[in-house]
XYZ file of C-alpha atoms in Angstrom:
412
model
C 125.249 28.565 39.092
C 125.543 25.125 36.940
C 129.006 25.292 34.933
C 128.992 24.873 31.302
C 131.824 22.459 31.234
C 129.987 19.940 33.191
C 125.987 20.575 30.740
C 125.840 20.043 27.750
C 122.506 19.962 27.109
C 120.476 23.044 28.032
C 117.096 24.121 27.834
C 115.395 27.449 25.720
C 115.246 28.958 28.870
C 119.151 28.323 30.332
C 120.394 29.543 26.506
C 118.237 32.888 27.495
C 119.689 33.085 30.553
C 123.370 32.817 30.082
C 122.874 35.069 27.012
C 121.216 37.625 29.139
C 124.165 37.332 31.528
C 126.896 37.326 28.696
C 125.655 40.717 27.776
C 125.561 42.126 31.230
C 121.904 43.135 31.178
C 121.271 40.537 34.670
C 122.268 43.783 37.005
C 120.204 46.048 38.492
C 122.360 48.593 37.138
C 125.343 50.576 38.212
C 122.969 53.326 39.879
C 120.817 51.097 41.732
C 124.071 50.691 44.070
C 124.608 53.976 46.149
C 127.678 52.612 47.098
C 128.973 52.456 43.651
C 128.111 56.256 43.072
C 127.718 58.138 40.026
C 128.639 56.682 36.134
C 131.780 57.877 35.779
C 133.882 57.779 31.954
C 136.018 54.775 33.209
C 132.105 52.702 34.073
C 131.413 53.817 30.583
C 134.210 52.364 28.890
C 134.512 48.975 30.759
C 131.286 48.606 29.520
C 131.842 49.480 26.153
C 135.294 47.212 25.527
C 133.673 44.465 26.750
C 130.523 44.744 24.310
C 133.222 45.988 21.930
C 130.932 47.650 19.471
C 128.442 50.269 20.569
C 126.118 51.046 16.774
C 125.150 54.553 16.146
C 122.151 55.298 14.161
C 120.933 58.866 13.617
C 117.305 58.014 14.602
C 116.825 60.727 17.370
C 112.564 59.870 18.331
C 113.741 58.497 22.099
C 117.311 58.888 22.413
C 120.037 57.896 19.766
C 120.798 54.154 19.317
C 124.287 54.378 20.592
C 123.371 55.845 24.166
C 121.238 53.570 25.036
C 122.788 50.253 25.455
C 125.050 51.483 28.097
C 121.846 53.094 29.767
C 120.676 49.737 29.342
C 123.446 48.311 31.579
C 124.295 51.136 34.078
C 121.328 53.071 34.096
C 121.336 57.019 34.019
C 124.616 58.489 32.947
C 125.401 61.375 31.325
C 125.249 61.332 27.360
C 127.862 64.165 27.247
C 130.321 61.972 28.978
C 130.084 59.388 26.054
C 130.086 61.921 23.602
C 133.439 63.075 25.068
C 134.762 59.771 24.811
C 133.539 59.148 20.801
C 135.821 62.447 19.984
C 139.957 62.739 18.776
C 140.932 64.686 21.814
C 139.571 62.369 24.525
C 140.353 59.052 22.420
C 138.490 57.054 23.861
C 136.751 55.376 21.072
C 136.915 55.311 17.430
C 134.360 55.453 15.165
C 134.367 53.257 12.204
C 131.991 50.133 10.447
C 132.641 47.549 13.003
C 128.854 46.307 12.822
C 127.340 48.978 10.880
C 128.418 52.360 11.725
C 129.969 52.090 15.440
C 131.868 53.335 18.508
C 134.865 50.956 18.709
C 137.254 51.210 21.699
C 140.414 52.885 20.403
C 142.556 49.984 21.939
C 140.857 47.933 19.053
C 141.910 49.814 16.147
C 145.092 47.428 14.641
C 142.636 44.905 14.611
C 140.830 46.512 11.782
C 143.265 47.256 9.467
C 142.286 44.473 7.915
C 138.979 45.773 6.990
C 140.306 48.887 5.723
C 142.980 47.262 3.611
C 139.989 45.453 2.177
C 138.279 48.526 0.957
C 141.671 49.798 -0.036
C 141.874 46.620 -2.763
C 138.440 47.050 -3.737
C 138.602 51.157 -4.314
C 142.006 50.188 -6.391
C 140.416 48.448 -9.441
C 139.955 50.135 -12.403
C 135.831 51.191 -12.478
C 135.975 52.340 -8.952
C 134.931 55.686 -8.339
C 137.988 55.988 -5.710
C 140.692 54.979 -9.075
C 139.305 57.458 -11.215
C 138.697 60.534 -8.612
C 142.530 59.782 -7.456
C 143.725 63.208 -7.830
C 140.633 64.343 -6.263
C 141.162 62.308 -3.363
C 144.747 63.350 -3.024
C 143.345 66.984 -3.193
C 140.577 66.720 -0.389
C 143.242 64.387 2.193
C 145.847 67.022 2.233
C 142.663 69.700 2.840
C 141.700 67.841 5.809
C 145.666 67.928 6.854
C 145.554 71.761 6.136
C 142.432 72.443 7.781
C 142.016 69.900 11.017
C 138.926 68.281 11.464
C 136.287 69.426 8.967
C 133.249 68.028 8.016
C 131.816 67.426 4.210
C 129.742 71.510 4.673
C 133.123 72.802 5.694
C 134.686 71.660 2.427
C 135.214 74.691 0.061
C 134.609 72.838 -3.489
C 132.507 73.012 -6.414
C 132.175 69.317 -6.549
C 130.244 69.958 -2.906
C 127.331 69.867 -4.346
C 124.476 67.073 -3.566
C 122.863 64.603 -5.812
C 119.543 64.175 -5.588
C 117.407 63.836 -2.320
C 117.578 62.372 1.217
C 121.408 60.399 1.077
C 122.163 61.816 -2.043
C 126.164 62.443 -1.407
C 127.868 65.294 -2.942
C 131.803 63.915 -4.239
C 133.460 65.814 -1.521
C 131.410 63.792 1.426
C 131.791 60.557 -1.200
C 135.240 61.076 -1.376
C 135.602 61.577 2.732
C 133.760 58.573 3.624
C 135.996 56.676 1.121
C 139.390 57.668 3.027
C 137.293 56.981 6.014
C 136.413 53.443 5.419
C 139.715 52.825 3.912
C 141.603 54.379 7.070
C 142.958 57.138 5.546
C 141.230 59.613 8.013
C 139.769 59.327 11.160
C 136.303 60.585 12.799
C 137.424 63.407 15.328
C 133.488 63.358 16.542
C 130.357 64.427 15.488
C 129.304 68.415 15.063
C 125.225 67.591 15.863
C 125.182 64.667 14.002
C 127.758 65.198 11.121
C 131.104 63.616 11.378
C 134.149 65.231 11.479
C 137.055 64.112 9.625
C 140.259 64.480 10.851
C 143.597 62.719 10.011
C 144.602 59.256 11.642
C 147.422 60.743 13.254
C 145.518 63.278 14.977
C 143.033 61.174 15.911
C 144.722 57.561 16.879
C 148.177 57.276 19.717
C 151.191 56.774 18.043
C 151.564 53.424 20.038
C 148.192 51.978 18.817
C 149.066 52.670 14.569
C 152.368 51.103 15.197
C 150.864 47.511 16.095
C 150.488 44.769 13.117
C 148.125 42.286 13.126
C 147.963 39.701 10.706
C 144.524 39.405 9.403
C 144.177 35.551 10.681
C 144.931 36.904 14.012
C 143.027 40.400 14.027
C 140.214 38.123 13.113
C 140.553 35.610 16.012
C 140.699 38.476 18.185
C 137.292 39.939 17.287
C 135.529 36.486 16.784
C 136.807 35.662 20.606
C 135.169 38.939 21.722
C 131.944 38.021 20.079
C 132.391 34.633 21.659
C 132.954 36.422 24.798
C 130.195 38.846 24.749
C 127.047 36.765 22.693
C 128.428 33.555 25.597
C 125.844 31.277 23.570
C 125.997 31.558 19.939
C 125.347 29.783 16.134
C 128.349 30.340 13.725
C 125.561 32.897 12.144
C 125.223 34.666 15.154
C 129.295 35.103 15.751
C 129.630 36.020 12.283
C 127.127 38.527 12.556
C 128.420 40.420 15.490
C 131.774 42.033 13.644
C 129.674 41.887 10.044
C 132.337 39.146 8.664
C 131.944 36.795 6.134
C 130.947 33.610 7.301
C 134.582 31.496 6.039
C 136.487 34.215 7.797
C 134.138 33.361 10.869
C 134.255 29.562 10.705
C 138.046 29.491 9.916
C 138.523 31.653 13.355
C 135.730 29.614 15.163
C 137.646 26.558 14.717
C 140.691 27.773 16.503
C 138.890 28.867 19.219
C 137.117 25.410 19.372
C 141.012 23.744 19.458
C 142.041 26.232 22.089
C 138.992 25.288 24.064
C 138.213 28.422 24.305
C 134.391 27.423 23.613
C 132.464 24.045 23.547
C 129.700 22.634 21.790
C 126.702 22.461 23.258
C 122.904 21.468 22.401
C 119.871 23.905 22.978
C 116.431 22.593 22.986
C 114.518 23.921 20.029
C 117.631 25.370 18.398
C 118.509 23.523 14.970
C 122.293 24.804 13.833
C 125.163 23.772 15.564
C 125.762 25.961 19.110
C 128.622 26.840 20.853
C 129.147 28.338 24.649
C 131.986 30.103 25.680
C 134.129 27.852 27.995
C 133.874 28.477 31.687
C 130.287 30.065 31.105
C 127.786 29.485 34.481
C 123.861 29.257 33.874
C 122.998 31.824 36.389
C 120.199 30.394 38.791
C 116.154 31.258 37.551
C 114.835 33.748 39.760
C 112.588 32.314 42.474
C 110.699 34.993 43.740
C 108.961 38.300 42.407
C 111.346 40.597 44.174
C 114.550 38.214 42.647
C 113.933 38.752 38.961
C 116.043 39.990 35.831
C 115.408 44.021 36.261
C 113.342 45.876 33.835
C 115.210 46.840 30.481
C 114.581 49.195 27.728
C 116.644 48.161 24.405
C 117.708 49.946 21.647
C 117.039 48.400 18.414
C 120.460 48.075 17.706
C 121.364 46.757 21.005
C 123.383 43.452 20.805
C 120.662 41.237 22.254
C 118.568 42.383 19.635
C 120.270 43.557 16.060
C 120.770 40.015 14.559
C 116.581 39.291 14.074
C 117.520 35.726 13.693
C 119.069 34.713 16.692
C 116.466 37.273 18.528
C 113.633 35.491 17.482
C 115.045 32.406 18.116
C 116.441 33.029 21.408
C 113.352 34.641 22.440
C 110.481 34.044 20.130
C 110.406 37.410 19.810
C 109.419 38.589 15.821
C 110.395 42.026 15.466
C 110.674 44.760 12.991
C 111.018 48.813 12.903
C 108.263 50.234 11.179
C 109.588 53.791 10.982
C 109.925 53.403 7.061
C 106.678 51.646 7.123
C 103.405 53.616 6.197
C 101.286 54.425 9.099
C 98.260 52.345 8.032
C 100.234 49.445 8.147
C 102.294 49.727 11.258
C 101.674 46.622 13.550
C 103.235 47.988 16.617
C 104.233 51.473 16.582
C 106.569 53.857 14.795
C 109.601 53.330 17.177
C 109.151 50.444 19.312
C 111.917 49.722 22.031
C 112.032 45.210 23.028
C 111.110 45.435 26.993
C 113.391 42.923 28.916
C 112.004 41.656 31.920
C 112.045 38.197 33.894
C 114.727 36.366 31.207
C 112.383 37.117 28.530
C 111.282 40.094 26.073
C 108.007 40.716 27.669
C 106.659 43.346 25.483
C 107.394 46.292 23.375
C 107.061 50.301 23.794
C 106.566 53.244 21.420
C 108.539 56.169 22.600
C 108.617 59.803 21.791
C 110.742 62.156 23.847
C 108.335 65.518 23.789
C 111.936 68.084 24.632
C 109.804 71.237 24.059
C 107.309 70.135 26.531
C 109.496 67.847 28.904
C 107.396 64.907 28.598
C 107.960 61.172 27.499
C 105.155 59.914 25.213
C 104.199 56.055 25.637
C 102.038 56.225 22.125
C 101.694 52.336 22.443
C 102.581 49.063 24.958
C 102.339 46.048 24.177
C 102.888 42.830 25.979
C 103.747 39.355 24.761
C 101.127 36.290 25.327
C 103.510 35.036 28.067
C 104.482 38.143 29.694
C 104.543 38.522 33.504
C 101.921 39.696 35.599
C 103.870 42.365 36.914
C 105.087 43.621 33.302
C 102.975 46.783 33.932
C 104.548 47.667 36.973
C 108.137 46.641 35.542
C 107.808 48.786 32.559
C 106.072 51.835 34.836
C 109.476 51.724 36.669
C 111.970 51.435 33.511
C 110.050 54.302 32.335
C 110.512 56.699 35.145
C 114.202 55.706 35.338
C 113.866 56.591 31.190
C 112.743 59.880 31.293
C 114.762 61.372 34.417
C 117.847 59.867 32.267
C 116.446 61.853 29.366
C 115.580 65.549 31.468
C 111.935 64.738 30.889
C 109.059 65.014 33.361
C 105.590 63.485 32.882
C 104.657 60.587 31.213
C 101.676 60.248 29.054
C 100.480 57.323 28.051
C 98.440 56.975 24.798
C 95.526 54.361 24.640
C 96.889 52.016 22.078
C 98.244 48.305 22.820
C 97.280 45.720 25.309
C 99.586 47.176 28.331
C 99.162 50.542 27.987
C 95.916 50.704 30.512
C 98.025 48.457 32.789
C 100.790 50.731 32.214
C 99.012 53.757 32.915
C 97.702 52.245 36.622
C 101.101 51.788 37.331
C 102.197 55.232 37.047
C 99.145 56.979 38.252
């Protein structure tokens, strides 16, 4: 490995690689290792504070978004052991809007006061819907206190009543998201998908409300970890990974750039100013088939891939869900996973998990222009490793895209 303090010049294919590394997705997985054993709770949560966001998204066609980017990086674990960890009791995480909706570890939560003091000053002005359902509000926070953790359903109200179709909210699940975002409750877990709101001090130690951050430093704190975890980032891309606003970002980025905590560096092809966390290696290309970047199956809303941008340019890489999109007009598939193989995204894969039957339906593969030879083999492998992690059996493979005949060689 090259260090980054002594290059600072690097090439579209170093920037991939030290990204690739930053996240942890270079390994051939915890499980690959017999030593190593089983994933265990404490695997899953060194993983987890050192992505420091895991997004949830209630998209259920696979698996749900926020199992799989630990899958990703540790291979088969058991989903019940993270769903263990996401509850009050266990406190492991906390769930609040870190990215978008997330699994945050519970260490973390001072440093997002300031985020919830921020919805706190917007709810207080005078046409908010929080300032003039106050006594409403007071009303439903001393219901959770009298009740424990309850979600919206649970609430006995005749303003629990929903608006209109799809996301329409009734008041009582608009008024518990409210004291939600402005950390006033707590998510004790989820009840199938639903979350349950508890109150913070049920749900949060004692030692972890007491802590004050300033929001200056709070903010540092998270922009370092983005540093940390992205290791090869735009001020776009940093801002992106904690969803905050881009003077918040810069104003943080420039202390880390006076601690020398990160340096500038160039990237060929990449036009914005780039940074690299300091002390970063280029791991070494792979040389040889058999010494390659193993096979990995992303969630849309895995790191490496939720900011588009920096996805496409990292990678040239365009991609899109079409789940909302009509089926005439779908490019790709309904639910395509990114396939990660070699340094690269070689390709793309509709999945359906068929539970009643205990199969894993490949309705399309496709590979990029410059994918590797072996992608059909790589992705034949990632999907075997898929659908034992996921209780399912045989794999079918439908006829559309331009790997699935490859793919379907390679698991005959």
């Amino acid at each position: 490995m090259s260090q980054i303090s002594r290059v600072r010049r690097l090439t579209a294919e170093q920037a991939r690689r030290v990204a690739i590394s930053s996240q942890r997705l270079h390994r051939a997985g915890l499980t690959a290792t017999p030593a190593e054993g089983e994933v265990t709770t404490r695997h899953l949560m060194r993983e987890a504070r050192r992505l420091g966001v895991v997004q949830i998204d209630s998209v259920n066609v696979f698996a749900r978004a926020h199992y799989m980017p630990l899958f990703s990086r540790l291979g088969p674990y058991s989903m019940g052991s993270l769903d263990k960890l996401g509850s009050a009791r266990h406190q492991g995480f906390f769930e609040y809007w870190a990215h978008a909706a997330a699994f945050v570890p519970v260490d973390d939560w001072p440093l997002w006061q300031w985020r919830m003091q921020d919805h706190r000053i917007a709810a207080a002005r005078e046409d908010s819907w929080a300032h003039e359902n106050r006594r409403f509000l007071d009303w439903l926070l001393d219901y959770v206190r009298d009740h424990g953790a309850v979600t919206s359903s649970d609430v006995e109200h005749e303003r629990n009543v929903r608006r209109g179709q799809w996301w329409g909210w009734s008041d009582v699940k608009q008024g518990l998201e409210h004291l939600f975002t402005t950390g006033q409750l707590a998510v004790a877990g989820r009840r199938g998908f639903e979350r349950e709101y508890t109150t913070v001090e049920r749900a949060i130690p004692a030692e972890l409300r007491e802590i004050e951050f300033s929001r200056d430093e709070a903010q540092l704190a998270l922009t370092e970890r983005a540093a940390r975890s992205l290791g090869i980032f735009t001020e776009a891309d940093l801002a992106d990974y904690f969803r905050m606003k881009r003077a918040d970002t810069r104003r943080a980025l420039t202390s880390l750039i006076a601690q020398k905590q990160v340096r500038t560096v160039t990237v060929a092809g990449w036009e914005d100013p780039t940074w690299i966390w300091a002390g970063t290696s280029v791991p070494r290309a792979s040389s040889t088939e058999t010494d390659t970047v193993p096979a990995r199956l992303l969630s849309p809303f895995d790191p490496l891939v939720w900011f588009r941008e920096r996805l496409e340019r990292m990678f040239d890489f365009h991609y899109r869900i079409e789940i909302y999109t009509p089926s005439a007009r779908r490019i790709y598939g309904y639910y395509c996973l990114p396939f990660l193989l070699d340094n690269q995204i070689a390709g793309r894969v509709d999945l359906k998990s068929d539970r009643k039957n205990g199969r894993l339906l490949v309705q399309a593969a496709w590979a990029e222009p410059d994918a590797p030879e072996h992608s059909g083999q790589a992705l034949a492998a990632a999907l075997r490793e898929a659908a034992v992690w996921q209780g399912l059996g045989d794999i079918e493979v439908a006829s559309r895209g331009n790997l699935a005949e490859p793919l379907r060689q390679a698991l005959a």
